[in-house]
PDB file of C-alpha atoms in Angstrom:
ATOM      1  CA  UNK A   1      34.054 -30.364-172.727  1.00 47.00           C
ATOM      2  CA  UNK A   2      31.590 -31.902-170.359  1.00 45.00           C
ATOM      3  CA  UNK A   3      30.466 -35.481-171.180  1.00 49.00           C
ATOM      4  CA  UNK A   4      27.274 -35.120-169.306  1.00 50.00           C
ATOM      5  CA  UNK A   5      24.160 -34.817-171.588  1.00 56.00           C
ATOM      6  CA  UNK A   6      22.539 -31.568-172.075  1.00 69.00           C
ATOM      7  CA  UNK A   7      19.669 -31.046-169.673  1.00 75.00           C
ATOM      8  CA  UNK A   8      16.914 -28.504-169.783  1.00 85.00           C
ATOM      9  CA  UNK A   9      16.731 -25.650-167.144  1.00 85.00           C
ATOM     10  CA  UNK A  10      13.490 -27.332-165.846  1.00 88.00           C
ATOM     11  CA  UNK A  11      15.328 -30.846-165.393  1.00 88.00           C
ATOM     12  CA  UNK A  12      18.206 -29.024-163.434  1.00 85.00           C
ATOM     13  CA  UNK A  13      16.003 -27.032-161.327  1.00 89.00           C
ATOM     14  CA  UNK A  14      13.863 -30.140-160.423  1.00 89.00           C
ATOM     15  CA  UNK A  15      16.859 -32.207-159.458  1.00 88.00           C
ATOM     16  CA  UNK A  16      18.545 -29.472-157.333  1.00 87.00           C
ATOM     17  CA  UNK A  17      15.153 -28.416-155.684  1.00 88.00           C
ATOM     18  CA  UNK A  18      15.079 -31.846-153.952  1.00 88.00           C
ATOM     19  CA  UNK A  19      18.293 -31.198-151.763  1.00 89.00           C
ATOM     20  CA  UNK A  20      18.691 -27.385-151.998  1.00 92.00           C
ATOM     21  CA  UNK A  21      18.088 -24.687-149.469  1.00 94.00           C
ATOM     22  CA  UNK A  22      14.936 -22.964-150.982  1.00 95.00           C
ATOM     23  CA  UNK A  23      13.280 -19.725-150.087  1.00 96.00           C
ATOM     24  CA  UNK A  24       9.431 -19.444-149.904  1.00 95.00           C
ATOM     25  CA  UNK A  25       9.227 -15.742-149.413  1.00 96.00           C
ATOM     26  CA  UNK A  26       6.454 -14.092-151.271  1.00 95.00           C
ATOM     27  CA  UNK A  27       7.568 -10.540-150.383  1.00 95.00           C
ATOM     28  CA  UNK A  28      11.480 -10.627-151.022  1.00 96.00           C
ATOM     29  CA  UNK A  29      12.471  -7.966-153.574  1.00 97.00           C
ATOM     30  CA  UNK A  30      15.177 -10.455-155.102  1.00 97.00           C
ATOM     31  CA  UNK A  31      12.663 -13.332-155.487  1.00 95.00           C
ATOM     32  CA  UNK A  32      12.396 -13.123-159.311  1.00 96.00           C
ATOM     33  CA  UNK A  33      16.212 -13.249-159.678  1.00 96.00           C
ATOM     34  CA  UNK A  34      17.059 -15.601-157.011  1.00 96.00           C
ATOM     35  CA  UNK A  35      17.709 -19.382-157.449  1.00 95.00           C
ATOM     36  CA  UNK A  36      16.570 -20.201-154.050  1.00 95.00           C
ATOM     37  CA  UNK A  37      13.112 -18.741-154.750  1.00 95.00           C
ATOM     38  CA  UNK A  38      12.961 -20.337-158.234  1.00 95.00           C
ATOM     39  CA  UNK A  39      13.910 -23.685-156.944  1.00 94.00           C
ATOM     40  CA  UNK A  40      11.159 -23.703-154.390  1.00 94.00           C
ATOM     41  CA  UNK A  41       8.589 -23.822-157.297  1.00 93.00           C
ATOM     42  CA  UNK A  42      10.365 -27.128-158.280  1.00 94.00           C
ATOM     43  CA  UNK A  43      10.113 -29.182-155.207  1.00 92.00           C
ATOM     44  CA  UNK A  44       8.167 -32.248-155.700  1.00 90.00           C
ATOM     45  CA  UNK A  45       4.656 -31.693-154.219  1.00 89.00           C
ATOM     46  CA  UNK A  46       4.643 -35.218-152.742  1.00 91.00           C
ATOM     47  CA  UNK A  47       7.397 -34.268-150.325  1.00 89.00           C
ATOM     48  CA  UNK A  48       6.426 -33.763-146.933  1.00 91.00           C
ATOM     49  CA  UNK A  49       9.165 -31.324-145.761  1.00 91.00           C
ATOM     50  CA  UNK A  50      11.824 -29.166-147.556  1.00 90.00           C
ATOM     51  CA  UNK A  51      15.052 -27.190-146.064  1.00 93.00           C
ATOM     52  CA  UNK A  52      14.029 -23.703-146.444  1.00 94.00           C
ATOM     53  CA  UNK A  53      15.485 -20.150-145.363  1.00 95.00           C
ATOM     54  CA  UNK A  54      14.282 -18.821-142.060  1.00 96.00           C
ATOM     55  CA  UNK A  55      12.010 -15.960-143.043  1.00 96.00           C
ATOM     56  CA  UNK A  56      12.088 -14.600-139.666  1.00 96.00           C
ATOM     57  CA  UNK A  57      15.811 -13.820-139.962  1.00 96.00           C
ATOM     58  CA  UNK A  58      16.074  -9.887-140.183  1.00 95.00           C
ATOM     59  CA  UNK A  59      18.910 -10.410-143.052  1.00 95.00           C
ATOM     60  CA  UNK A  60      16.666 -12.249-145.395  1.00 95.00           C
ATOM     61  CA  UNK A  61      14.024 -10.653-147.609  1.00 95.00           C
ATOM     62  CA  UNK A  62      16.127  -7.482-148.219  1.00 96.00           C
ATOM     63  CA  UNK A  63      18.081  -6.176-151.117  1.00 95.00           C
ATOM     64  CA  UNK A  64      21.350  -7.562-149.359  1.00 95.00           C
ATOM     65  CA  UNK A  65      20.067 -10.889-148.476  1.00 96.00           C
ATOM     66  CA  UNK A  66      23.279 -13.244-147.821  1.00 96.00           C
ATOM     67  CA  UNK A  67      21.502 -16.212-149.241  1.00 95.00           C
ATOM     68  CA  UNK A  68      20.685 -14.673-152.539  1.00 96.00           C
ATOM     69  CA  UNK A  69      21.952 -16.661-155.651  1.00 95.00           C
ATOM     70  CA  UNK A  70      21.730 -15.167-159.041  1.00 95.00           C
ATOM     71  CA  UNK A  71      19.559 -17.090-161.345  1.00 93.00           C
ATOM     72  CA  UNK A  72      21.636 -16.112-164.469  1.00 93.00           C
ATOM     73  CA  UNK A  73      23.917 -18.809-165.586  1.00 92.00           C
ATOM     74  CA  UNK A  74      27.781 -18.040-165.541  1.00 94.00           C
ATOM     75  CA  UNK A  75      30.393 -19.143-168.135  1.00 96.00           C
ATOM     76  CA  UNK A  76      32.750 -21.518-166.412  1.00 96.00           C
ATOM     77  CA  UNK A  77      35.717 -23.417-167.456  1.00 96.00           C
ATOM     78  CA  UNK A  78      35.372 -27.048-168.032  1.00 96.00           C
ATOM     79  CA  UNK A  79      38.259 -29.533-168.183  1.00 95.00           C
ATOM     80  CA  UNK A  80      42.005 -28.904-168.135  1.00 93.00           C
ATOM     81  CA  UNK A  81      43.540 -32.028-169.533  1.00 90.00           C
ATOM     82  CA  UNK A  82      46.110 -29.950-171.574  1.00 88.00           C
ATOM     83  CA  UNK A  83      46.914 -27.424-168.605  1.00 88.00           C
ATOM     84  CA  UNK A  84      50.136 -29.237-167.872  1.00 88.00           C
ATOM     85  CA  UNK A  85      51.434 -29.833-171.281  1.00 87.00           C
ATOM     86  CA  UNK A  86      54.110 -27.270-171.426  1.00 86.00           C
ATOM     87  CA  UNK A  87      55.107 -27.343-167.695  1.00 91.00           C
ATOM     88  CA  UNK A  88      58.314 -29.139-166.438  1.00 93.00           C
ATOM     89  CA  UNK A  89      57.720 -32.621-164.827  1.00 92.00           C
ATOM     90  CA  UNK A  90      58.709 -31.613-161.402  1.00 93.00           C
ATOM     91  CA  UNK A  91      56.424 -28.740-161.312  1.00 94.00           C
ATOM     92  CA  UNK A  92      53.583 -30.754-162.876  1.00 94.00           C
ATOM     93  CA  UNK A  93      53.895 -33.477-160.109  1.00 96.00           C
ATOM     94  CA  UNK A  94      53.999 -30.780-157.370  1.00 96.00           C
ATOM     95  CA  UNK A  95      50.990 -28.850-158.606  1.00 96.00           C
ATOM     96  CA  UNK A  96      48.825 -32.061-159.231  1.00 96.00           C
ATOM     97  CA  UNK A  97      49.813 -33.365-155.785  1.00 97.00           C
ATOM     98  CA  UNK A  98      48.837 -29.964-154.178  1.00 97.00           C
ATOM     99  CA  UNK A  99      45.479 -29.903-156.059  1.00 97.00           C
ATOM    100  CA  UNK A 100      44.715 -33.555-155.229  1.00 98.00           C
ATOM    101  CA  UNK A 101      45.380 -32.770-151.554  1.00 98.00           C
ATOM    102  CA  UNK A 102      43.004 -29.784-151.735  1.00 97.00           C
ATOM    103  CA  UNK A 103      40.162 -31.379-153.336  1.00 97.00           C
ATOM    104  CA  UNK A 104      40.816 -35.208-153.276  1.00 97.00           C
ATOM    105  CA  UNK A 105      41.835 -37.514-156.140  1.00 98.00           C
ATOM    106  CA  UNK A 106      38.342 -38.193-157.270  1.00 98.00           C
ATOM    107  CA  UNK A 107      37.138 -34.520-157.324  1.00 97.00           C
ATOM    108  CA  UNK A 108      40.470 -33.341-159.009  1.00 97.00           C
ATOM    109  CA  UNK A 109      39.992 -35.785-162.045  1.00 97.00           C
ATOM    110  CA  UNK A 110      36.148 -34.744-162.374  1.00 97.00           C
ATOM    111  CA  UNK A 111      37.501 -31.141-162.713  1.00 96.00           C
ATOM    112  CA  UNK A 112      40.420 -32.282-165.072  1.00 95.00           C
ATOM    113  CA  UNK A 113      38.193 -34.518-167.282  1.00 95.00           C
ATOM    114  CA  UNK A 114      35.385 -31.819-167.367  1.00 95.00           C
ATOM    115  CA  UNK A 115      32.951 -33.964-165.510  1.00 95.00           C
ATOM    116  CA  UNK A 116      32.419 -31.002-163.104  1.00 94.00           C
ATOM    117  CA  UNK A 117      32.722 -27.349-164.220  1.00 95.00           C
ATOM    118  CA  UNK A 118      35.458 -25.355-162.534  1.00 96.00           C
ATOM    119  CA  UNK A 119      33.702 -22.872-160.315  1.00 95.00           C
ATOM    120  CA  UNK A 120      35.223 -19.488-159.615  1.00 95.00           C
ATOM    121  CA  UNK A 121      36.572 -20.253-156.239  1.00 96.00           C
ATOM    122  CA  UNK A 122      38.146 -23.477-157.555  1.00 97.00           C
ATOM    123  CA  UNK A 123      39.594 -21.525-160.557  1.00 97.00           C
ATOM    124  CA  UNK A 124      41.121 -19.049-158.337  1.00 97.00           C
ATOM    125  CA  UNK A 125      42.716 -21.807-156.101  1.00 97.00           C
ATOM    126  CA  UNK A 126      44.229 -23.396-159.209  1.00 96.00           C
ATOM    127  CA  UNK A 127      45.679 -20.176-160.372  1.00 95.00           C
ATOM    128  CA  UNK A 128      47.127 -19.380-157.009  1.00 97.00           C
ATOM    129  CA  UNK A 129      48.467 -22.970-156.847  1.00 97.00           C
ATOM    130  CA  UNK A 130      50.283 -22.531-160.339  1.00 95.00           C
ATOM    131  CA  UNK A 131      51.606 -19.267-158.994  1.00 96.00           C
ATOM    132  CA  UNK A 132      52.892 -20.728-155.623  1.00 97.00           C
ATOM    133  CA  UNK A 133      54.948 -23.422-157.588  1.00 96.00           C
ATOM    134  CA  UNK A 134      56.325 -20.781-159.998  1.00 95.00           C
ATOM    135  CA  UNK A 135      54.122 -21.099-163.078  1.00 94.00           C
ATOM    136  CA  UNK A 136      52.821 -17.920-164.237  1.00 93.00           C
ATOM    137  CA  UNK A 137      51.074 -18.800-167.632  1.00 91.00           C
ATOM    138  CA  UNK A 138      47.308 -18.496-167.898  1.00 89.00           C
ATOM    139  CA  UNK A 139      45.511 -21.753-167.469  1.00 88.00           C
ATOM    140  CA  UNK A 140      44.381 -23.132-170.811  1.00 89.00           C
ATOM    141  CA  UNK A 141      40.831 -24.632-170.213  1.00 94.00           C
ATOM    142  CA  UNK A 142      39.488 -27.364-172.641  1.00 95.00           C
ATOM    143  CA  UNK A 143      36.174 -25.526-172.992  1.00 95.00           C
ATOM    144  CA  UNK A 144      33.434 -23.531-171.262  1.00 96.00           C
ATOM    145  CA  UNK A 145      29.983 -24.188-170.076  1.00 93.00           C
ATOM    146  CA  UNK A 146      27.102 -21.987-169.019  1.00 91.00           C
ATOM    147  CA  UNK A 147      26.024 -23.266-165.391  1.00 90.00           C
ATOM    148  CA  UNK A 148      24.165 -21.931-162.406  1.00 90.00           C
ATOM    149  CA  UNK A 149      26.199 -21.161-159.378  1.00 90.00           C
ATOM    150  CA  UNK A 150      24.059 -23.081-156.823  1.00 86.00           C
TER     151      UNK A 150
END
C-alpha cells in the first residue's frame, strides 16, 4: 500500500491546480465532470497567471473535448514488491532492467514500493514487458488505491 498519508479531495485539487492545465469554460457541456474545470476553482487567488486551455480552439467546449479528464477516481494498482517472487532469476533481472530502462531507476522503485500508483499505461507496459520476456502469469499487486487520472 502507499505510504503517503491520506489527503482530502480538496487538498489534492488545491495542490494539483497550482501546476495543472485548467479549463475556465463556463459553457462546456463536460465542465461538471471534468478535472480541468473543477481544478480551476482551486487555483490560489493570489496567483497572477495560470496555464489554461485555449477556449478559442474549435475542439474544446464540445462533447468530444480531447482535454477532458474524468473527475471520478479510478482504482489503480499500488506496489509490486511480490511481483517477482515466483519468477526465475534471469527473467527477473531482464524484466527489471527493461522497466528501469523505460521508467528510470527512481521511478521504477517508486512504482514498486507503492509510492506512486501504477497508471493504466504503466500497467500495460509492465504486462507487455512480462510477456515479451516469456512470463505469462497475471501480475500480483500489493494493493489498490482510488486515484484521479490527472
